[in-house]
mmCIF file of C-alpha atoms and ligand atoms in Angstrom:
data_model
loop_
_atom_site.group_PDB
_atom_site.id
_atom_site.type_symbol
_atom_site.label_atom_id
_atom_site.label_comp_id
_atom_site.label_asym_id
_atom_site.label_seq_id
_atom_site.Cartn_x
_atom_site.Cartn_y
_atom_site.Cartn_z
ATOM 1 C CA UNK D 1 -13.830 -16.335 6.089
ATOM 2 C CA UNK D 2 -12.812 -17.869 2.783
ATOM 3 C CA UNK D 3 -8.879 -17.872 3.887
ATOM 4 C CA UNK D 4 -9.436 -20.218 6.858
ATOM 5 C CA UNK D 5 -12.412 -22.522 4.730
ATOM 6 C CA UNK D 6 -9.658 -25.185 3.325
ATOM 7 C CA UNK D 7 -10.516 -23.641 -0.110
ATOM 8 C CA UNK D 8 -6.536 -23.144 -0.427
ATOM 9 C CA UNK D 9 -4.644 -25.995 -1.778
ATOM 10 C CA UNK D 10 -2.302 -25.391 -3.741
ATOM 11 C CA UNK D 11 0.347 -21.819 -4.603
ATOM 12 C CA UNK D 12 -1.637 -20.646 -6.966
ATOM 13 C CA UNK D 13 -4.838 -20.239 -4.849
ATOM 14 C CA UNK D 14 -2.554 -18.763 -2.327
ATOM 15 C CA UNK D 15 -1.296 -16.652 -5.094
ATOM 16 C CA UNK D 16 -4.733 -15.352 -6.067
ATOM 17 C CA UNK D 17 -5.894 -15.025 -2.352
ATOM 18 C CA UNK D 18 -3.303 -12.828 -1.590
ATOM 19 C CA UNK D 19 -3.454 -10.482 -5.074
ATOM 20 C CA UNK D 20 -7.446 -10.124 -3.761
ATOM 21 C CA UNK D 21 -6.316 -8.859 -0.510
ATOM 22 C CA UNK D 22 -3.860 -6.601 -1.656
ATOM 23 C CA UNK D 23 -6.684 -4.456 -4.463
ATOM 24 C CA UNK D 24 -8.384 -4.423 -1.353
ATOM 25 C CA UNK D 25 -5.007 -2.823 0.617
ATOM 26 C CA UNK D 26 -4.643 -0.354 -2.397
ATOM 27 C CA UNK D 27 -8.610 0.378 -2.500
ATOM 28 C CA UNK D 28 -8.598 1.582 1.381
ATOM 29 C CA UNK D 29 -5.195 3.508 0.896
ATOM 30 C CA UNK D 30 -6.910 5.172 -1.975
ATOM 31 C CA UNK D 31 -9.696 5.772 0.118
ATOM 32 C CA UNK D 32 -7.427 6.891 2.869
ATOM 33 C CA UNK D 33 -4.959 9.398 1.185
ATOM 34 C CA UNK D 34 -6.919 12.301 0.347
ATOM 35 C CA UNK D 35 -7.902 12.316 4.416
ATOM 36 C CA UNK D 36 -4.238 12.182 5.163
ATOM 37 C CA UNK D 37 -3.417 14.904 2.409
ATOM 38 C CA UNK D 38 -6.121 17.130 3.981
ATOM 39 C CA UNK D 39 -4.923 16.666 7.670
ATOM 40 C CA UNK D 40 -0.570 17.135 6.080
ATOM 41 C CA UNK D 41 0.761 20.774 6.892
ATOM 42 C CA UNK D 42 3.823 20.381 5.397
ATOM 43 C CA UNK D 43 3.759 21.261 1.525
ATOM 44 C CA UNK D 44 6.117 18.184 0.155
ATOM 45 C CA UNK D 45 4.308 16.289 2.025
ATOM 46 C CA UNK D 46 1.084 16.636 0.763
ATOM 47 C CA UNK D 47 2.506 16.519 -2.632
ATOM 48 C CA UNK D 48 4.589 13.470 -1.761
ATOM 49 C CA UNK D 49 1.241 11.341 -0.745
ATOM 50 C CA UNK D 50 -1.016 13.023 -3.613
ATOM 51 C CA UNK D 51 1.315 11.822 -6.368
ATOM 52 C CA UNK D 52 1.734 8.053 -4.426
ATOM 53 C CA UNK D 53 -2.518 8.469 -4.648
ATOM 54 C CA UNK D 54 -1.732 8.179 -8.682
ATOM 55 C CA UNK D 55 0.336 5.427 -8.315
ATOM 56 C CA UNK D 56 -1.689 3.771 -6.010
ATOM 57 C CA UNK D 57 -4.710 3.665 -8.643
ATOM 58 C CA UNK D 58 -2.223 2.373 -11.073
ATOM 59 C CA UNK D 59 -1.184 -0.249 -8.509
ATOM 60 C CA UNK D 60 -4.822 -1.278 -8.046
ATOM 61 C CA UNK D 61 -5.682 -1.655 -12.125
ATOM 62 C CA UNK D 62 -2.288 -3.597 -12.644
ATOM 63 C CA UNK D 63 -3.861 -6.144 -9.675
ATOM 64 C CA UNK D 64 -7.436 -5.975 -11.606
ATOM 65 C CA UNK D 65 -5.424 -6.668 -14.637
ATOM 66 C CA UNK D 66 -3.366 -9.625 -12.831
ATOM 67 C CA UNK D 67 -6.572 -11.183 -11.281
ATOM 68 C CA UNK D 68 -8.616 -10.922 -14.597
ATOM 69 C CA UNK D 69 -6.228 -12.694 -16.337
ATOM 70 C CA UNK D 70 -5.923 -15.660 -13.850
ATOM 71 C CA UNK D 71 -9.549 -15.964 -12.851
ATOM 72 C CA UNK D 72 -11.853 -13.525 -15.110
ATOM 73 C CA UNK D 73 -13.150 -11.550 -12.000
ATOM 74 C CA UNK D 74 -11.736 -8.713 -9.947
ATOM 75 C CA UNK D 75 -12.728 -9.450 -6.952
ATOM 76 C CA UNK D 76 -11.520 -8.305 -3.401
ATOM 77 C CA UNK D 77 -10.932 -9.370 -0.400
ATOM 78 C CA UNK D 78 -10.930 -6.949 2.698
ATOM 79 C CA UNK D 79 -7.578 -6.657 4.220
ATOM 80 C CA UNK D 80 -8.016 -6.261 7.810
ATOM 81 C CA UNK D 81 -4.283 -5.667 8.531
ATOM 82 C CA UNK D 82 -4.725 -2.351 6.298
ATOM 83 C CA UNK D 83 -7.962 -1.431 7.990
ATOM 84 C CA UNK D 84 -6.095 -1.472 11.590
ATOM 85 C CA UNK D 85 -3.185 0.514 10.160
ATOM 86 C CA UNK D 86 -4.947 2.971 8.645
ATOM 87 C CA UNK D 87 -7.134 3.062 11.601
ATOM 88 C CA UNK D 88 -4.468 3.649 13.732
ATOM 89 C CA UNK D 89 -2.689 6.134 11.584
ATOM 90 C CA UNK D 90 -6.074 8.136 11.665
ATOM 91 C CA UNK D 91 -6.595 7.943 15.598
ATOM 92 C CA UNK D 92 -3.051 9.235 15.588
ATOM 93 C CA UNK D 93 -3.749 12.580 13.048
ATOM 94 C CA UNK D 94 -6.909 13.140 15.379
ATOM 95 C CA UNK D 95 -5.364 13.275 18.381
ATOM 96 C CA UNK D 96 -2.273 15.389 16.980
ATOM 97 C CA UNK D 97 -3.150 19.149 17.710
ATOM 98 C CA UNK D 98 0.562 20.598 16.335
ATOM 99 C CA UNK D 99 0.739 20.488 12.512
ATOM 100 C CA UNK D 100 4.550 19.299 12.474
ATOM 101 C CA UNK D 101 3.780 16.298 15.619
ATOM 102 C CA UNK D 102 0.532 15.577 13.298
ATOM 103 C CA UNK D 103 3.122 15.556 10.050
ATOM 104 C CA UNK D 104 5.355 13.248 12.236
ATOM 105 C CA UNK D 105 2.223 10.894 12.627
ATOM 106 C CA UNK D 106 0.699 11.255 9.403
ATOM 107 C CA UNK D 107 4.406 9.963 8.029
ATOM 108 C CA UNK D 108 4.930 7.144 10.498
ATOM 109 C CA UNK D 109 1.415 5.719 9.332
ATOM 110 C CA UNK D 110 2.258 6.246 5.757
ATOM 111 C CA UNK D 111 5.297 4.233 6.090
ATOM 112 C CA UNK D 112 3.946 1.436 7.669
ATOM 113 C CA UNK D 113 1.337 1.085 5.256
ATOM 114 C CA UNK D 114 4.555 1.247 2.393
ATOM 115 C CA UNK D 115 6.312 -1.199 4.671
ATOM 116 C CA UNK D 116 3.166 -4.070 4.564
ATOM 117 C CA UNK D 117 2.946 -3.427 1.140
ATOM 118 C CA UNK D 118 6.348 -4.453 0.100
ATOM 119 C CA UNK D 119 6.161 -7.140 2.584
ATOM 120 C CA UNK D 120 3.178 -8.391 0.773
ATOM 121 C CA UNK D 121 4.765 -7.258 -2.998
ATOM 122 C CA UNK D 122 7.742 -8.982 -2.421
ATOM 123 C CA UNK D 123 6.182 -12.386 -1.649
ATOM 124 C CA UNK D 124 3.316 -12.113 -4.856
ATOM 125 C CA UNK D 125 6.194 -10.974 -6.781
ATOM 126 C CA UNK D 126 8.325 -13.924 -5.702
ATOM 127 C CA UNK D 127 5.339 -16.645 -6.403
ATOM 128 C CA UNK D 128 4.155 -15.294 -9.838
ATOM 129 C CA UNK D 129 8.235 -16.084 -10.406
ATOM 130 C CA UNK D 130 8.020 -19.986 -9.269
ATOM 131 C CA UNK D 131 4.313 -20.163 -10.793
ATOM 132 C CA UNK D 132 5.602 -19.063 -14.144
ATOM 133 C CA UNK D 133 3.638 -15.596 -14.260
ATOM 134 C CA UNK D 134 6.954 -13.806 -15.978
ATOM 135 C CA UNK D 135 5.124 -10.786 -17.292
ATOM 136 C CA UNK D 136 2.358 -10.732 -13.548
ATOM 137 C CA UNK D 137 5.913 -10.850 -11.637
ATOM 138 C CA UNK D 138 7.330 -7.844 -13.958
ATOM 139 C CA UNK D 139 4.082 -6.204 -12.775
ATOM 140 C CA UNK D 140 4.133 -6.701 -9.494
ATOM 141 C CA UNK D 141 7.632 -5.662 -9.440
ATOM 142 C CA UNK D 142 6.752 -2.182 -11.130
ATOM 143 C CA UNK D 143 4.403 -1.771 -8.064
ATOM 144 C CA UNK D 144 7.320 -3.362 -5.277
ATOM 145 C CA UNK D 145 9.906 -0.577 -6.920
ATOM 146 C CA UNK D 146 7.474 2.534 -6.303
ATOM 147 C CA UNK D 147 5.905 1.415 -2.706
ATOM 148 C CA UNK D 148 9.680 1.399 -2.115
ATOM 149 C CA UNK D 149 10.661 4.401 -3.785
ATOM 150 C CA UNK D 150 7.363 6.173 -1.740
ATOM 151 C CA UNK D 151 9.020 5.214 1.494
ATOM 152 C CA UNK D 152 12.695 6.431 1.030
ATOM 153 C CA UNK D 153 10.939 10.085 0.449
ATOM 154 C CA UNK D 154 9.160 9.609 3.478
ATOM 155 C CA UNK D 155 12.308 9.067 5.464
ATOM 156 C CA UNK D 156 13.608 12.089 3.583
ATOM 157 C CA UNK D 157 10.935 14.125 4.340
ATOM 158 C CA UNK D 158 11.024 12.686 7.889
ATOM 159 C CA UNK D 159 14.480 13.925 7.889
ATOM 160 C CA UNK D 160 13.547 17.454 7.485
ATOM 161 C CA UNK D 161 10.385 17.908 9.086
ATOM 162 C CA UNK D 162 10.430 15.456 12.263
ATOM 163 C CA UNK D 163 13.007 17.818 14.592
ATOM 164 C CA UNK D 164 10.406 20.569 13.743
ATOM 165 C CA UNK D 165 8.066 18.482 15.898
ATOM 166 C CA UNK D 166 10.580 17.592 18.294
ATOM 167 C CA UNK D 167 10.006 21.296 19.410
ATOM 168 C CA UNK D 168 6.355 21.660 19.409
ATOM 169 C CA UNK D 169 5.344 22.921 22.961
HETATM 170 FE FE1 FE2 I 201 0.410 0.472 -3.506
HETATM 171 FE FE1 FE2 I 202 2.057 2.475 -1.272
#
């Protein structure tokens, strides 16, 4: 694997390795949120992930447009960390057979997925910063604000709709 080939020597390869795993975190979420939408019961919900699905196509372009201007490709680079939680979070819907304990899952997997991905935000934000990338940090900042945002309604939702599956027989 490329990340452990001592092809990394300096921030900004670091910089670039990281904004190519990340398309690849928003590609599989992208892939991955219509299956979770499907398997949601609970109406804001669904509507919560479908509209993070547009901003997570946005999120992807504004990495293409990031990585095109520092290296002229697009390139990804599969995020296994994403794969497992999204794995996980899809073992979990499958084995749910209450909509509102399924709802519970579906939102604990959607959070953690929010949660890596402004771990992983914050730090490309922070280097584009220190590298001198004013406008890519701006960017990636844009993205950091709404994976944020996408999580507080979560909890909200979470809120409302976790004690109903606290009383699922
Ligand atoms: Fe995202
Ligand atoms: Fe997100």
């Amino acid at each position: 694997m490329a990340l452990f080939a001592g092809n990394i020597n300096d921030l900004n390869a670091l910089y670039t390795t990281q904004l190519r795993f990340l398309l690849s975190t928003e590609e599989q979420i992208i892939e991955a949120l219509p299956k979770m939408i499907g398997a949601a019961s609970d109406q804001q919900l669904k509507d919560a992930l479908q509209s993070h699905l547009q901003e997570t196509e946005v999120h992807a372009e504004r990495l293409e447009d990031v990585l095109s201007e520092l290296n002229g490709d697009i390139d990804s680079k599969k995020c296994s960390v994403t794969a497992a939680l999204i794995s996980a979070g899809e073992n979990t819907i499958k084995a749910a057979n209450d909509d509102a304990v399924r709802d519970a899952g579906i939102i604990a997997a959607a959070q953690k997925v929010e949660h890596f991905e402004m771990a992983s935000y914050g730090t490309v934000r922070s280097w584009a910063q220190i590298l001198g990338h004013t406008e890519q940090a701006a960017l990636l900042n844009k993205t950091l604000q709404e994976e944020g945002h996408a999580d507080k309604l979560l909890t909200k939702i979470s809120e409302r709709a976790n004690p109903a599956a606290s009383i699922a027989a």
